[in-house]
Every structure is written in structure tokens, then in C-alpha cells.
PDB file of C-alpha atoms in Angstrom:
ATOM      1  CA  MET Q  50       0.064   0.152  -0.036  1.00 89.00           C
ATOM      2  CA  SER Q  51       1.277   3.326  -0.947  1.00 98.00           C
ATOM      3  CA  THR Q  52       1.496   6.409   1.290  1.00 99.00           C
ATOM      4  CA  LEU Q  53       1.332  10.059   0.119  1.00 99.00           C
ATOM      5  CA  LEU Q  54       2.853  12.910   2.126  1.00 99.00           C
ATOM      6  CA  ALA Q  55       1.131  16.267   1.251  1.00 99.00           C
ATOM      7  CA  ILE Q  56       2.958  19.288   2.862  1.00 99.00           C
ATOM      8  CA  GLU Q  57       0.995  22.462   2.756  1.00 99.00           C
ATOM      9  CA  VAL Q  58       3.108  25.941   3.079  1.00 99.00           C
ATOM     10  CA  SER Q  59       0.880  28.868   2.017  1.00 98.00           C
ATOM     11  CA  PRO Q  60      -0.739  31.265   4.578  1.00 98.00           C
ATOM     12  CA  ARG Q  61      -3.624  32.291   2.212  1.00 97.00           C
ATOM     13  CA  PHE Q  62      -5.461  28.790   2.861  1.00 96.00           C
ATOM     14  CA  SER Q  63      -8.772  28.923   0.704  1.00 95.00           C
ATOM     15  CA  SER Q  64      -7.197  31.700  -1.830  1.00 96.00           C
ATOM     16  CA  SER Q  65      -3.880  30.082  -2.323  1.00 98.00           C
ATOM     17  CA  VAL Q  66      -2.919  28.905  -5.666  1.00 98.00           C
ATOM     18  CA  SER Q  67      -0.547  26.156  -4.466  1.00 98.00           C
ATOM     19  CA  ARG Q  68      -3.303  24.980  -1.941  1.00 99.00           C
ATOM     20  CA  LYS Q  69      -5.676  24.500  -4.871  1.00 98.00           C
ATOM     21  CA  LEU Q  70      -3.219  22.952  -7.016  1.00 98.00           C
ATOM     22  CA  THR Q  71      -2.059  20.531  -4.300  1.00 99.00           C
ATOM     23  CA  ALA Q  72      -5.614  19.449  -3.620  1.00 98.00           C
ATOM     24  CA  THR Q  73      -5.894  18.533  -7.319  1.00 98.00           C
ATOM     25  CA  PHE Q  74      -2.763  16.548  -6.876  1.00 99.00           C
ATOM     26  CA  VAL Q  75      -3.978  14.729  -3.829  1.00 99.00           C
ATOM     27  CA  GLU Q  76      -7.264  13.809  -5.418  1.00 98.00           C
ATOM     28  CA  GLU Q  77      -5.679  12.570  -8.602  1.00 98.00           C
ATOM     29  CA  TRP Q  78      -3.157  10.656  -6.450  1.00 99.00           C
ATOM     30  CA  LYS Q  79      -6.102   8.871  -4.679  1.00 98.00           C
ATOM     31  CA  ALA Q  80      -7.766   8.034  -7.734  1.00 98.00           C
ATOM     32  CA  ALA Q  81      -4.606   6.196  -8.857  1.00 98.00           C
ATOM     33  CA  HIS Q  82      -3.916   4.676  -5.351  1.00 98.00           C
ATOM     34  CA  PRO Q  83      -7.406   3.826  -4.123  1.00 97.00           C
ATOM     35  CA  ASP Q  84      -5.791   1.677  -1.377  1.00 97.00           C
ATOM     36  CA  GLY Q  85      -3.353   4.286  -0.470  1.00 98.00           C
ATOM     37  CA  SER Q  86      -3.133   6.289   2.598  1.00 98.00           C
ATOM     38  CA  ILE Q  87      -2.413  10.184   2.750  1.00 99.00           C
ATOM     39  CA  ILE Q  88      -0.470  12.086   5.616  1.00 99.00           C
ATOM     40  CA  MET Q  89      -1.579  15.868   5.498  1.00 99.00           C
ATOM     41  CA  ARG Q  90       1.003  18.254   7.023  1.00 99.00           C
ATOM     42  CA  ASP Q  91       0.182  21.715   7.080  1.00 99.00           C
ATOM     43  CA  LEU Q  92       3.132  23.842   8.077  1.00 99.00           C
ATOM     44  CA  MET Q  93       0.893  26.751   8.871  1.00 99.00           C
ATOM     45  CA  LYS Q  94      -0.702  24.635  11.635  1.00 98.00           C
ATOM     46  CA  THR Q  95       2.391  23.153  12.708  1.00 98.00           C
ATOM     47  CA  ASN Q  96       4.676  24.598  15.584  1.00 95.00           C
ATOM     48  CA  LEU Q  97       8.215  24.894  13.937  1.00 97.00           C
ATOM     49  CA  PRO Q  98      10.609  26.335  16.541  1.00 96.00           C
ATOM     50  CA  TRP Q  99      13.832  27.714  15.392  1.00 96.00           C
ATOM     51  CA  ILE Q 100      16.767  25.555  15.884  1.00 98.00           C
ATOM     52  CA  ASP Q 101      18.387  26.284  19.183  1.00 98.00           C
ATOM     53  CA  LEU Q 102      21.289  24.615  21.643  1.00 98.00           C
ATOM     54  CA  SER Q 103      18.571  22.054  23.159  1.00 98.00           C
ATOM     55  CA  TRP Q 104      17.698  20.943  19.329  1.00 98.00           C
ATOM     56  CA  ILE Q 105      21.609  20.844  18.306  1.00 98.00           C
ATOM     57  CA  GLY Q 106      22.191  18.909  21.705  1.00 97.00           C
ATOM     58  CA  GLY Q 107      19.458  16.447  20.982  1.00 97.00           C
ATOM     59  CA  ALA Q 108      20.187  15.901  17.484  1.00 97.00           C
ATOM     60  CA  PHE Q 109      23.971  15.453  17.773  1.00 95.00           C
ATOM     61  CA  THR Q 110      24.070  13.190  20.944  1.00 95.00           C
ATOM     62  CA  PRO Q 111      22.737   9.693  21.778  1.00 94.00           C
ATOM     63  CA  PRO Q 112      19.187   9.272  23.005  1.00 94.00           C
ATOM     64  CA  GLU Q 113      20.345   8.053  26.620  1.00 96.00           C
ATOM     65  CA  THR Q 114      22.190  11.208  27.296  1.00 96.00           C
ATOM     66  CA  HIS Q 115      19.367  13.683  26.248  1.00 97.00           C
ATOM     67  CA  SER Q 116      18.002  15.995  28.918  1.00 97.00           C
ATOM     68  CA  PRO Q 117      14.226  16.786  28.967  1.00 97.00           C
ATOM     69  CA  GLU Q 118      14.748  20.032  27.320  1.00 97.00           C
ATOM     70  CA  MET Q 119      16.632  18.102  24.540  1.00 97.00           C
ATOM     71  CA  GLN Q 120      13.710  15.415  24.064  1.00 97.00           C
ATOM     72  CA  GLN Q 121      11.209  18.318  23.865  1.00 96.00           C
ATOM     73  CA  ALA Q 122      13.024  20.116  21.348  1.00 97.00           C
ATOM     74  CA  ILE Q 123      13.667  17.292  18.866  1.00 97.00           C
ATOM     75  CA  LYS Q 124      10.118  15.873  19.259  1.00 97.00           C
ATOM     76  CA  ILE Q 125       8.765  17.666  16.237  1.00 98.00           C
ATOM     77  CA  SER Q 126      11.776  16.713  14.150  1.00 98.00           C
ATOM     78  CA  ASP Q 127      11.172  12.878  15.218  1.00 98.00           C
ATOM     79  CA  ASP Q 128       7.387  13.294  14.001  1.00 98.00           C
ATOM     80  CA  LEU Q 129       8.311  14.853  10.749  1.00 99.00           C
ATOM     81  CA  THR Q 130      11.132  12.810   9.555  1.00 99.00           C
ATOM     82  CA  ALA Q 131       9.091   9.688  10.774  1.00 99.00           C
ATOM     83  CA  GLU Q 132       6.211  10.707   8.318  1.00 98.00           C
ATOM     84  CA  LEU Q 133       8.898  11.190   5.581  1.00 98.00           C
ATOM     85  CA  LYS Q 134      10.143   7.774   6.275  1.00 98.00           C
ATOM     86  CA  ASP Q 135       6.342   6.383   6.061  1.00 98.00           C
ATOM     87  CA  ALA Q 136       5.990   8.056   2.550  1.00 99.00           C
ATOM     88  CA  ASP Q 137       6.327   6.591  -0.881  1.00 98.00           C
ATOM     89  CA  ASP Q 138       5.414   9.872  -2.616  1.00 99.00           C
ATOM     90  CA  ILE Q 139       5.557  13.444  -1.375  1.00 99.00           C
ATOM     91  CA  VAL Q 140       4.047  16.710  -2.594  1.00 99.00           C
ATOM     92  CA  ILE Q 141       4.882  19.959  -1.511  1.00 99.00           C
ATOM     93  CA  GLY Q 142       2.664  23.017  -2.180  1.00 99.00           C
ATOM     94  CA  THR Q 143       4.318  26.196  -1.790  1.00 99.00           C
ATOM     95  CA  PRO Q 144       4.563  29.866  -2.808  1.00 99.00           C
ATOM     96  CA  MET Q 145       7.930  31.663  -3.674  1.00 99.00           C
ATOM     97  CA  TYR Q 146       8.859  34.291  -1.721  1.00 98.00           C
ATOM     98  CA  ASN Q 147      11.721  36.786  -2.690  1.00 98.00           C
ATOM     99  CA  PHE Q 148      13.104  34.182  -5.448  1.00 98.00           C
ATOM    100  CA  SER Q 149      13.344  31.594  -2.534  1.00 99.00           C
ATOM    101  CA  ILE Q 150      11.055  29.623  -0.153  1.00 99.00           C
ATOM    102  CA  PRO Q 151       8.787  30.669   2.849  1.00 99.00           C
ATOM    103  CA  ALA Q 152      10.326  30.615   6.337  1.00 98.00           C
ATOM    104  CA  ASN Q 153       8.109  27.839   7.613  1.00 98.00           C
ATOM    105  CA  LEU Q 154       9.077  25.720   4.760  1.00 99.00           C
ATOM    106  CA  LYS Q 155      12.810  26.246   5.761  1.00 99.00           C
ATOM    107  CA  SER Q 156      12.243  25.703   9.018  1.00 98.00           C
ATOM    108  CA  TYR Q 157      10.688  22.362   8.023  1.00 99.00           C
ATOM    109  CA  ILE Q 158      13.811  21.262   6.254  1.00 99.00           C
ATOM    110  CA  ASP Q 159      16.090  22.244   9.146  1.00 99.00           C
ATOM    111  CA  HIS Q 160      13.896  19.842  11.323  1.00 99.00           C
ATOM    112  CA  ILE Q 161      13.941  16.940   8.768  1.00 99.00           C
ATOM    113  CA  VAL Q 162      17.719  17.117   7.617  1.00 99.00           C
ATOM    114  CA  ARG Q 163      19.229  14.811  10.373  1.00 98.00           C
ATOM    115  CA  VAL Q 164      22.689  13.240  10.755  1.00 97.00           C
ATOM    116  CA  GLY Q 165      21.892   9.554  11.502  1.00 96.00           C
ATOM    117  CA  VAL Q 166      18.100   9.891  10.852  1.00 98.00           C
ATOM    118  CA  THR Q 167      17.678  11.271   6.954  1.00 99.00           C
ATOM    119  CA  VAL Q 168      21.306  11.582   6.122  1.00 98.00           C
ATOM    120  CA  SER Q 169      24.138   9.222   7.055  1.00 98.00           C
ATOM    121  CA  THR Q 170      27.328  10.411   9.082  1.00 95.00           C
ATOM    122  CA  THR Q 171      29.199   9.963   5.516  1.00 97.00           C
ATOM    123  CA  TYR Q 172      26.490  12.237   4.024  1.00 96.00           C
ATOM    124  CA  GLU Q 173      24.677   9.742   2.061  1.00 98.00           C
ATOM    125  CA  GLY Q 174      21.012  10.315   1.887  1.00 99.00           C
ATOM    126  CA  MET Q 175      18.662   7.629   3.798  1.00 99.00           C
ATOM    127  CA  LEU Q 176      15.667   8.242   2.032  1.00 99.00           C
ATOM    128  CA  LYS Q 177      16.128   6.675  -1.494  1.00 98.00           C
ATOM    129  CA  GLY Q 178      13.297   5.558  -3.560  1.00 98.00           C
ATOM    130  CA  ARG Q 179      10.700   8.229  -2.784  1.00 98.00           C
ATOM    131  CA  LYS Q 180       9.273  10.441  -5.306  1.00 99.00           C
ATOM    132  CA  LEU Q 181       8.801  14.336  -4.648  1.00 99.00           C
ATOM    133  CA  THR Q 182       6.466  16.691  -6.552  1.00 99.00           C
ATOM    134  CA  ILE Q 183       6.838  20.508  -5.956  1.00 99.00           C
ATOM    135  CA  ILE Q 184       4.197  22.683  -6.877  1.00 99.00           C
ATOM    136  CA  LEU Q 185       5.516  26.296  -7.028  1.00 99.00           C
ATOM    137  CA  ALA Q 186       3.502  29.203  -7.145  1.00 98.00           C
ATOM    138  CA  THR Q 187       5.128  32.374  -8.335  1.00 98.00           C
ATOM    139  CA  GLY Q 188       3.601  36.040  -8.829  1.00 97.00           C
ATOM    140  CA  GLY Q 189       5.895  36.544 -11.836  1.00 96.00           C
ATOM    141  CA  ASP Q 190       7.007  34.305 -14.690  1.00 96.00           C
ATOM    142  CA  PHE Q 191      10.016  31.991 -13.816  1.00 97.00           C
ATOM    143  CA  ALA Q 192       9.404  29.516 -16.584  1.00 94.00           C
ATOM    144  CA  PRO Q 193      12.239  28.273 -18.846  1.00 93.00           C
ATOM    145  CA  GLY Q 194      13.032  31.059 -21.351  1.00 94.00           C
ATOM    146  CA  ALA Q 195      11.292  33.754 -19.024  1.00 95.00           C
ATOM    147  CA  PRO Q 196      13.269  36.778 -18.114  1.00 92.00           C
ATOM    148  CA  TYR Q 197      13.174  35.816 -14.308  1.00 94.00           C
ATOM    149  CA  GLU Q 198      14.340  32.094 -15.024  1.00 96.00           C
ATOM    150  CA  SER Q 199      17.528  32.415 -13.441  1.00 97.00           C
ATOM    151  CA  ALA Q 200      16.348  34.188 -10.178  1.00 98.00           C
ATOM    152  CA  ASN Q 201      14.358  30.948  -9.116  1.00 98.00           C
ATOM    153  CA  ALA Q 202      16.260  29.931  -6.382  1.00 98.00           C
ATOM    154  CA  ALA Q 203      13.522  28.254  -4.976  1.00 99.00           C
ATOM    155  CA  SER Q 204      13.609  24.992  -7.486  1.00 98.00           C
ATOM    156  CA  SER Q 205      17.166  24.386  -7.364  1.00 98.00           C
ATOM    157  CA  TYR Q 206      17.480  24.737  -3.456  1.00 99.00           C
ATOM    158  CA  LEU Q 207      14.485  22.317  -2.861  1.00 99.00           C
ATOM    159  CA  LYS Q 208      16.053  19.851  -5.317  1.00 99.00           C
ATOM    160  CA  GLN Q 209      19.473  19.995  -3.750  1.00 99.00           C
ATOM    161  CA  VAL Q 210      18.618  19.738  -0.169  1.00 99.00           C
ATOM    162  CA  PHE Q 211      16.064  16.709  -0.756  1.00 99.00           C
ATOM    163  CA  GLY Q 212      18.604  15.193  -2.937  1.00 99.00           C
ATOM    164  CA  PHE Q 213      20.974  15.456   0.075  1.00 99.00           C
ATOM    165  CA  ILE Q 214      18.789  13.329   1.979  1.00 99.00           C
ATOM    166  CA  GLY Q 215      18.581  10.782  -0.708  1.00 99.00           C
ATOM    167  CA  ILE Q 216      15.299  11.998  -2.433  1.00 99.00           C
ATOM    168  CA  THR Q 217      16.282  12.508  -6.188  1.00 99.00           C
ATOM    169  CA  ASP Q 218      13.268  11.854  -8.319  1.00 98.00           C
ATOM    170  CA  VAL Q 219      12.077  15.289  -7.945  1.00 99.00           C
ATOM    171  CA  LYS Q 220       9.499  17.074 -10.296  1.00 98.00           C
ATOM    172  CA  VAL Q 221       8.816  20.692 -10.061  1.00 98.00           C
ATOM    173  CA  VAL Q 222       5.483  22.074 -11.323  1.00 98.00           C
ATOM    174  CA  LEU Q 223       5.600  25.801 -11.894  1.00 98.00           C
ATOM    175  CA  ALA Q 224       2.365  27.839 -11.386  1.00 98.00           C
ATOM    176  CA  GLY Q 225       3.382  31.223 -12.519  1.00 96.00           C
ATOM    177  CA  LYS Q 226       1.900  34.905 -13.049  1.00 96.00           C
ATOM    178  CA  THR Q 227      -0.211  34.146 -10.016  1.00 97.00           C
ATOM    179  CA  LEU Q 228      -0.249  38.127  -9.890  1.00 95.00           C
ATOM    180  CA  GLY Q 229      -2.647  38.183 -12.656  1.00 95.00           C
ATOM    181  CA  ILE Q 230      -5.400  36.667 -10.671  1.00 96.00           C
ATOM    182  CA  GLU Q 231      -5.120  39.187  -8.036  1.00 92.00           C
ATOM    183  CA  ARG Q 232      -5.437  41.920 -10.726  1.00 96.00           C
ATOM    184  CA  GLY Q 233      -8.444  40.844 -12.164  1.00 94.00           C
ATOM    185  CA  GLN Q 234      -6.326  39.563 -15.482  1.00 96.00           C
ATOM    186  CA  THR Q 235      -7.191  35.874 -15.209  1.00 96.00           C
ATOM    187  CA  THR Q 236      -8.804  33.315 -13.098  1.00 97.00           C
ATOM    188  CA  PHE Q 237      -7.569  30.498 -11.070  1.00 97.00           C
ATOM    189  CA  GLU Q 238      -9.263  27.974 -13.539  1.00 97.00           C
ATOM    190  CA  GLU Q 239      -7.500  29.705 -16.636  1.00 97.00           C
ATOM    191  CA  LEU Q 240      -4.171  29.824 -14.993  1.00 96.00           C
ATOM    192  CA  ALA Q 241      -4.456  25.795 -13.783  1.00 97.00           C
ATOM    193  CA  LYS Q 242      -5.864  24.670 -17.157  1.00 97.00           C
ATOM    194  CA  PRO Q 243      -2.411  24.656 -18.788  1.00 96.00           C
ATOM    195  CA  ILE Q 244      -0.807  23.199 -15.611  1.00 96.00           C
ATOM    196  CA  GLU Q 245      -3.254  20.370 -14.811  1.00 96.00           C
ATOM    197  CA  PRO Q 246      -2.085  17.813 -17.321  1.00 97.00           C
ATOM    198  CA  GLU Q 247       1.696  17.878 -15.944  1.00 97.00           C
ATOM    199  CA  LEU Q 248       0.126  17.879 -12.595  1.00 97.00           C
ATOM    200  CA  ILE Q 249      -2.176  14.767 -13.207  1.00 97.00           C
ATOM    201  CA  GLU Q 250       0.923  12.822 -14.659  1.00 97.00           C
ATOM    202  CA  ALA Q 251       2.839  13.478 -11.488  1.00 97.00           C
ATOM    203  CA  ALA Q 252       0.246  12.517  -9.267  1.00 98.00           C
ATOM    204  CA  ARG Q 253      -0.659   9.245 -11.457  1.00 96.00           C
ATOM    205  CA  ALA Q 254       3.119   8.248 -11.940  1.00 90.00           C
TER     206      ALA Q 254
END
């Protein structure tokens, strides 16, 4: 039985382009995996504390030496890495912020990149064999050949960091020009139409 981990990032909730497209992905994945299970992780509803000394102590020392503060600090990290290990497929729906990723997604990544848990002590990824789809909503146009293509630091960073923990089968679905919706120049349906075939293919792969 396959398991999908769906990670939501945007604070816009019902008006979010990335959340709407992620919902489409999840529905298509369900159709292709009727016996599968889905883990939903909403980073806007998850307490993701910044990495501190207690977290570092807990992450880099044996469990039997952990203080109560260390145990508490790494609990969310333990929970998040367990979800990743349980998943066969992963989808992340996120907006682009300032050419990169939102702070809550960066904090999530800091919690799931763990030596001895998701990457070995020799820096070999431990989560091989999983597929990741990234749905990246951008206000401007960062598509191949567009003027701002090279400014898309989000895609390259996410590919690199998930590759570091062993997830190298990564597909990025770009949902660009979302500012057009806010300005009344287009609708979500019009924006999503050319993206949906790529999204459906990724969900059913």
C-alpha cells in the first residue's frame, strides 16, 4: 500500500494557488492509488521552533544522554522525519517568497535534515526510492526562457536539499503569473488549465 505525504505551506488557505493545485494532486493521487493512505502536514498549523542549542544537543548526541529539554526540542523533528520515512510519494505546495521559499518551509527542512536519521554520517541520503513533486506558485514568470528564470532559487534549493537526504526523483510544477489573478487579469481556472496535465501525470506516475 502506497503512502502520500502532502505538505502545505501557504498562509492564504482558501485563496492559495499552491493549496488548490495541491488539492488537485491529492485527488488524482487518490484515484491512482485507491488503497493508499495520505498524511497531511500543514506547516501553517505546525509549531516549528527555530533550531536552538537544545535541538542541536538532542540531534547530535545519543538518546540516552538527552535532557528533558533536548527530548522536547527534537520531538517535532522526530515526528516530521517519521512521516517522511512512511511516505512513498511526497508533494509540497508552496509559494515563492523573494525568489526562494517561505520561512516555515525552511524551518521544516531544518528539522528533517538529520544526521543519522535522514542522512548518514558519511553524508549519504537515507530516504532513497521516494518521489517528490514540488508545486511552486510564483507571482511572476519564472518558466524556462522567461526573463526571471535564473532568479528562481526556490527550485534549485529544494532539489539540492531533498537530494542530500536521498530524494532525487524530483519534479517541479511551476504555477507562474499568479499576480494576474489578484489583478483581475485571469482566473485560477484559466491559470490552472495548462498546468493540470503535468500535475495529473505527476500524481499518477
